[in-house]
CSV table of C-alpha atoms in Angstrom, one decimal:
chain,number,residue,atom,x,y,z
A,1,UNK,CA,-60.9,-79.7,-50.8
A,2,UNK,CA,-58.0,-77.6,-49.3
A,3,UNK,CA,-58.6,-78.2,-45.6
A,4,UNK,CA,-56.2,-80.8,-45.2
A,5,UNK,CA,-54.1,-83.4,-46.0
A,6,UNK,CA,-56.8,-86.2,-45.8
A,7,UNK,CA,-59.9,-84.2,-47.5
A,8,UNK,CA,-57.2,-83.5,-50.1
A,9,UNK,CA,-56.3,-87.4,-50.5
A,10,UNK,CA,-60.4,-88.4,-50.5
A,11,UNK,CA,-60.9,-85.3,-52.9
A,12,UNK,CA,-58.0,-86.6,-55.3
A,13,UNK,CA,-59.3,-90.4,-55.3
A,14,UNK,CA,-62.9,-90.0,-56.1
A,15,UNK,CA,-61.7,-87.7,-59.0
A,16,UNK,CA,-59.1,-89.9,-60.2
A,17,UNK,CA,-62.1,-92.4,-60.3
A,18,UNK,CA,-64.1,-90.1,-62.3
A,19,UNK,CA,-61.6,-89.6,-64.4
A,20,UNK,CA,-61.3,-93.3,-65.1
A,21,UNK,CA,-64.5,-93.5,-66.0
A,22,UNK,CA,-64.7,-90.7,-68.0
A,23,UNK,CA,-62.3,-92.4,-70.0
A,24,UNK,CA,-63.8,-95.8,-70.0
A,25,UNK,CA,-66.5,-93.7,-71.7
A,26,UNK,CA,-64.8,-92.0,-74.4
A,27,UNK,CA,-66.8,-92.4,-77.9
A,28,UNK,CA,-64.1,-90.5,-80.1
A,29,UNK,CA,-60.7,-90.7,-79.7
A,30,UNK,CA,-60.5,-86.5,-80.0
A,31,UNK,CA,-62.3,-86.5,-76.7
A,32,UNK,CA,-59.4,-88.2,-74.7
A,33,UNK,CA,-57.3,-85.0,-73.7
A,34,UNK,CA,-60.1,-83.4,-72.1
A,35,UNK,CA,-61.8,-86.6,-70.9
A,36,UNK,CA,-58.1,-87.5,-68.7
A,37,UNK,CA,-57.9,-84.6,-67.5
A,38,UNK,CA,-60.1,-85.6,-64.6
A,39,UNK,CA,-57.0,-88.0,-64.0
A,40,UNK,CA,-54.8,-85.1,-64.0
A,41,UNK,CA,-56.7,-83.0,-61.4
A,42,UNK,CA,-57.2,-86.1,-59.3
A,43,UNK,CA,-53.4,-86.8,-59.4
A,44,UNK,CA,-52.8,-83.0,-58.5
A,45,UNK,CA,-54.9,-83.5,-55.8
A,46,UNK,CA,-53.3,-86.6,-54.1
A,47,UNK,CA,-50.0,-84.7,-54.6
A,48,UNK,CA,-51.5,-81.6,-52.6
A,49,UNK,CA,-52.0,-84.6,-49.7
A,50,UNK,CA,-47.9,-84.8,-49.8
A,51,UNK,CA,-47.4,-81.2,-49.8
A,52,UNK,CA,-49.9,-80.9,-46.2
A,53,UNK,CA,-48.2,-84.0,-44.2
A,54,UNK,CA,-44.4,-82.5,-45.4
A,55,UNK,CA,-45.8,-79.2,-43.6
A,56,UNK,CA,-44.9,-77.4,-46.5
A,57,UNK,CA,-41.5,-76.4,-47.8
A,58,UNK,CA,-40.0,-76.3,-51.1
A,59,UNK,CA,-39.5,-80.0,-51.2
A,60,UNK,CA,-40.4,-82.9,-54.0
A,61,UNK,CA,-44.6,-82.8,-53.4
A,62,UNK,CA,-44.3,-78.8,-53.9
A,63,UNK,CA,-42.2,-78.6,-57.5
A,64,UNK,CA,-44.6,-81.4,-59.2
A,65,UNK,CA,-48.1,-79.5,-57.3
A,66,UNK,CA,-47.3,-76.3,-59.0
A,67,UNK,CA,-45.6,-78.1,-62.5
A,68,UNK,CA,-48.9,-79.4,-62.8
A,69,UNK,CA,-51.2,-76.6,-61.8
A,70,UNK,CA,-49.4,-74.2,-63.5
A,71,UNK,CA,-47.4,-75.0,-66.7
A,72,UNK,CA,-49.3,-77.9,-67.5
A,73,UNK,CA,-52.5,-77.4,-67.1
A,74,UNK,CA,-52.3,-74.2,-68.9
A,75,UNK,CA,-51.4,-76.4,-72.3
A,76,UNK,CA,-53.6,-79.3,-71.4
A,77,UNK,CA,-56.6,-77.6,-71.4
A,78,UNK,CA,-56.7,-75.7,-74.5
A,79,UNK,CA,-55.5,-77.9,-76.6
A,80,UNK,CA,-58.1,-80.7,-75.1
A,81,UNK,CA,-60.4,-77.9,-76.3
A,82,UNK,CA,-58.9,-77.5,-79.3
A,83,UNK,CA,-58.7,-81.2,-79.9
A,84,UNK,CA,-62.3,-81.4,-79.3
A,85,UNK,CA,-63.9,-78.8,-80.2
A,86,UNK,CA,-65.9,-78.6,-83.4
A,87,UNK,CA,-64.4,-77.3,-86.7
A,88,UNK,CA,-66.2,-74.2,-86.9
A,89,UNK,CA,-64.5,-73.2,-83.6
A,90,UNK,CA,-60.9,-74.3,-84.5
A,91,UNK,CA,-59.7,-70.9,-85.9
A,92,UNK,CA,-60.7,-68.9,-82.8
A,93,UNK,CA,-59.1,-71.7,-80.4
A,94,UNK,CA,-55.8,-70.7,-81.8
A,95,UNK,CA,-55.7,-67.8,-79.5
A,96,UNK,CA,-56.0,-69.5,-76.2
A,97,UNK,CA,-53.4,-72.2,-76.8
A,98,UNK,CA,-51.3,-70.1,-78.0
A,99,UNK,CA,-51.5,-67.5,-75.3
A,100,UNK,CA,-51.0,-70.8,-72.8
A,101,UNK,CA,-48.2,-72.1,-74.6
A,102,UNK,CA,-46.6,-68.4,-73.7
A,103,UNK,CA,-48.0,-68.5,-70.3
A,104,UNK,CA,-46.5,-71.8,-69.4
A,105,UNK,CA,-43.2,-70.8,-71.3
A,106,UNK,CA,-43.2,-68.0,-68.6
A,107,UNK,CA,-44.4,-69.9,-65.6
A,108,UNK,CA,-41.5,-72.9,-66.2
A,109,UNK,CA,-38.6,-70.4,-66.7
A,110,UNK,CA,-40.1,-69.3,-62.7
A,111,UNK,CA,-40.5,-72.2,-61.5
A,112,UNK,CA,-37.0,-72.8,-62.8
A,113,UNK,CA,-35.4,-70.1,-62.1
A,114,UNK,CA,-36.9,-69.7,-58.4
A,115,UNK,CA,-37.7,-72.5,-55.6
A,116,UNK,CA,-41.5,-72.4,-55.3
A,117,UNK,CA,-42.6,-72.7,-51.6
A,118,UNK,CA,-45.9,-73.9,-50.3
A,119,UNK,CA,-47.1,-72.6,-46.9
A,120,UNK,CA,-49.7,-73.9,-44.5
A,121,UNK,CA,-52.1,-70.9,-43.7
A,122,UNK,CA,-54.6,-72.4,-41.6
A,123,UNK,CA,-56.8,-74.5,-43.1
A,124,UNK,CA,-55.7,-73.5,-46.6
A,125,UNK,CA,-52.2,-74.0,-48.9
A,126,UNK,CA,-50.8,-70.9,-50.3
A,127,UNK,CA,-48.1,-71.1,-53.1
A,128,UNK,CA,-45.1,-68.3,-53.0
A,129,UNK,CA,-44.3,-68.2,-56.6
A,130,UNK,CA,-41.8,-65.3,-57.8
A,131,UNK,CA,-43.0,-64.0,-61.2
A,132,UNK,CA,-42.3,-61.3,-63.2
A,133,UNK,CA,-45.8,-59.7,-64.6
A,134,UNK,CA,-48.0,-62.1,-62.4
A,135,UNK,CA,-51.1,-59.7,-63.3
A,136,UNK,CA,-50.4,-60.3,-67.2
A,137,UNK,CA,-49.6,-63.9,-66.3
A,138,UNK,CA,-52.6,-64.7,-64.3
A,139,UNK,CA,-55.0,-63.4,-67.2
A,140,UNK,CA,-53.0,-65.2,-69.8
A,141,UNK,CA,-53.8,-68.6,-67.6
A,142,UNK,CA,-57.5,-67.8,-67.1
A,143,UNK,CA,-57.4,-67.0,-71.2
A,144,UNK,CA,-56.0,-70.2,-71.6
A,145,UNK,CA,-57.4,-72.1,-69.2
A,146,UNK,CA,-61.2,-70.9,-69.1
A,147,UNK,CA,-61.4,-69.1,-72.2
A,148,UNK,CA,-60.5,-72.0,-74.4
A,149,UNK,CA,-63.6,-73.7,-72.9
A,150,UNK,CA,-65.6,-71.0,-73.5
A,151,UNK,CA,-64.7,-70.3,-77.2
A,152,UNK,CA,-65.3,-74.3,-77.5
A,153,UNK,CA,-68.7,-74.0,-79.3
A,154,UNK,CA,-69.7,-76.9,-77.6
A,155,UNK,CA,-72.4,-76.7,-74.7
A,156,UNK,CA,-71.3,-78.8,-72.5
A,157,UNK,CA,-67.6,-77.0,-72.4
A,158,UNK,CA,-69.0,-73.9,-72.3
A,159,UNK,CA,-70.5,-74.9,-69.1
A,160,UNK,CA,-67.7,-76.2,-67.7
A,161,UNK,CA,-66.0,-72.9,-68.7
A,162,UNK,CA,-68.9,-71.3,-66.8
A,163,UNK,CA,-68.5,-73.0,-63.9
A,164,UNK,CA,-64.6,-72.9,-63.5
A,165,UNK,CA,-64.6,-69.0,-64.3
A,166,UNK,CA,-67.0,-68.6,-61.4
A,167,UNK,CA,-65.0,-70.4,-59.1
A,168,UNK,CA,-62.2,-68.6,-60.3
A,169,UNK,CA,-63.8,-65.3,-59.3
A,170,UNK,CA,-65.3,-66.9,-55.9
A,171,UNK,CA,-61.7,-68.2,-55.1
A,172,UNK,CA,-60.1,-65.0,-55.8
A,173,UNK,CA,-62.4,-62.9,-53.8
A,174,UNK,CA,-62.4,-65.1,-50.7
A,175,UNK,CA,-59.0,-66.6,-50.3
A,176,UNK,CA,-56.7,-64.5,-52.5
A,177,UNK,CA,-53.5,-65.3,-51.1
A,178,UNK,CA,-54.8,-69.2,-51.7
A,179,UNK,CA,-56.0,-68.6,-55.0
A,180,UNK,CA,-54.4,-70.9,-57.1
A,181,UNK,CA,-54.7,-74.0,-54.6
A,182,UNK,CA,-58.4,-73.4,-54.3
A,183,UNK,CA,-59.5,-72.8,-57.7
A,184,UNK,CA,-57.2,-76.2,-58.8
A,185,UNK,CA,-59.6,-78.2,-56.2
A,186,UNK,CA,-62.6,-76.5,-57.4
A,187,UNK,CA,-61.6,-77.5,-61.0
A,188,UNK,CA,-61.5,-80.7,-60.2
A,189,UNK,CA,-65.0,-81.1,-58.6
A,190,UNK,CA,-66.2,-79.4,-61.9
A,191,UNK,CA,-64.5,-81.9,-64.2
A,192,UNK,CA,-67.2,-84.5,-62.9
A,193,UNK,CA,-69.3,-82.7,-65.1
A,194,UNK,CA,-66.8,-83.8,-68.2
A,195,UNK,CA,-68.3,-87.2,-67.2
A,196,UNK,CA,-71.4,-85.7,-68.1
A,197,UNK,CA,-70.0,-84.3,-71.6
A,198,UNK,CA,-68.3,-86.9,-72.6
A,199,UNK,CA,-71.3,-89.8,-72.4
A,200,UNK,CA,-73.5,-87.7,-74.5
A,201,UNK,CA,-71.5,-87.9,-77.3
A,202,UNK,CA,-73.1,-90.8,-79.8
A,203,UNK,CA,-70.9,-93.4,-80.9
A,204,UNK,CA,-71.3,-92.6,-85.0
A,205,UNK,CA,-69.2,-92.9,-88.1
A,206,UNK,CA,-67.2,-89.8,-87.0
A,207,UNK,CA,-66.4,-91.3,-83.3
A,208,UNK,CA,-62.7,-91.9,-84.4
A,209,UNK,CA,-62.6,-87.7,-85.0
C-alpha cells in the first residue's frame, strides 16, 4: 500500500469503491458510520498519493493525512461500533469512545500546536508527530480504535477487530518508525471485509435501527 505514490492512489480507488458499495448495501440506517468508513480509508489513501509526489514536507496533503488517521478515525470508529453494535454491548462500548474522544482531544491540540512532517524513508512514509505521552496515547487509539470492534458483540466486527489488531502488531514490529502509515493502509484492505458484514445483515422490521 505504502510503496509509493501510485500503489497508494490504486490502493485508495478500489477502496473508495468498496466503500461505495458497502454503502449501496446498507440494510439499517445504524450500519452507515461503519459501512463509510471504507470511504474514509480510501480517501486517506488517495491523500497519502499527494503527500509521496510533494516529497514530503509539512504541506496541505500532510495536515489532512494525519487529521484523518489520527483524530478522526479514533472517533469514527467507535462510535460506528457503538452505533452498530447490539444493545447488550452498548454499556461496555462507552469505554472506547470515550477513551477516543480523549485521545483525539489530545492528538488535535498536537497536531495544532506542532507542524506534523511526513518523510520519505525508502519505500515507506513516516510521520514526525510531537506528542506528549505518545506511549499512553498510542494505547488509548488502539483502545479506541480496535477495542471498540472487539467489545462489538457482533461476529463479524470482532473479526475485523481481529484482523486490524494483528496488523497492528505486524506493522509495529516490522516498520516501527512507519507504524501509523502502514497500519492506516492495512486498515483499509481489511475494511473490504465490512463489505462482507454489512450484506449479511437481513433487511427486517428493525432495518431502520
Amino acid at each position: 500500500m505504502c510503496w509509493s505514490a501510485t500503489a497508494d492512489l490504486a490502493a485508495g480507488v478500489g477502496i473508495a469503491a468498496v466503500g461505495v458499495a458497502c454503502v449501496a448495501r446498507v440494510r439499517r440506517s445504524r450500519d452507515l458510520p461503519l459501512a463509510a468508513l471504507p470511504l474514509v480509508l480510501g480517501a486517506h489513501q488517495i491523500v497519502e498519493s499527494a503527500v509521496w509526489d510533494s516529497g514530503g514536507g509539512t504541506g496541505p496533503a500532510t495536515v489532512a493525512w494525519a487529521v484523518i488517521a489520527l483524530p478522526l478515525l479514533a472517533v469514527w470508529v467507535p462510535a460506528g461500533a457503538m452505533c452498530a453494535a447490539p444493545p447488550h454491548a452498548l454499556r461496555r462500548l462507552t469505554v472506547p469512545l470515550a477513551v477516543g474522544v480523549a485521545t483525539a482531544a489530545a492528538l488535535a491540540y498536537a497536531l495544532v500546536t506542532c507542524p506534523v512532517r511526513a518523510e520519505v524513508r525508502g519505500h515507506t512514509l513516516g510521520y514526525v508527530v510531537h506528542l506528549n505521552d505518545p506511549e499512553l496515547l498510542v494505547a488509548g487509539y488502539l483502545l479506541a480504535t480496535v477495542g471498540s470492534l472487539l467489545l462489538s458483540g457482533d461476529r463479524g466486527l470482532v473479526l475485523l477487530g481481529v484482523l486490524m489488531g494483528a496488523g497492528a502488531l505486524i506493522c509495529w514490529v516490522l516498520w516501527e518508525l512507519e507504524f501509523v502509515s502502514t497500519w492506516c493502509a492495512f486498515a483499509a484492505v481489511c475494511s473490504v471485509a465490512l463489505l462482507v458484514w454489512v450484506r449479511r445483515h437481513p433487511v427486517g422490521p428493525s432495518a431502520g435501527r
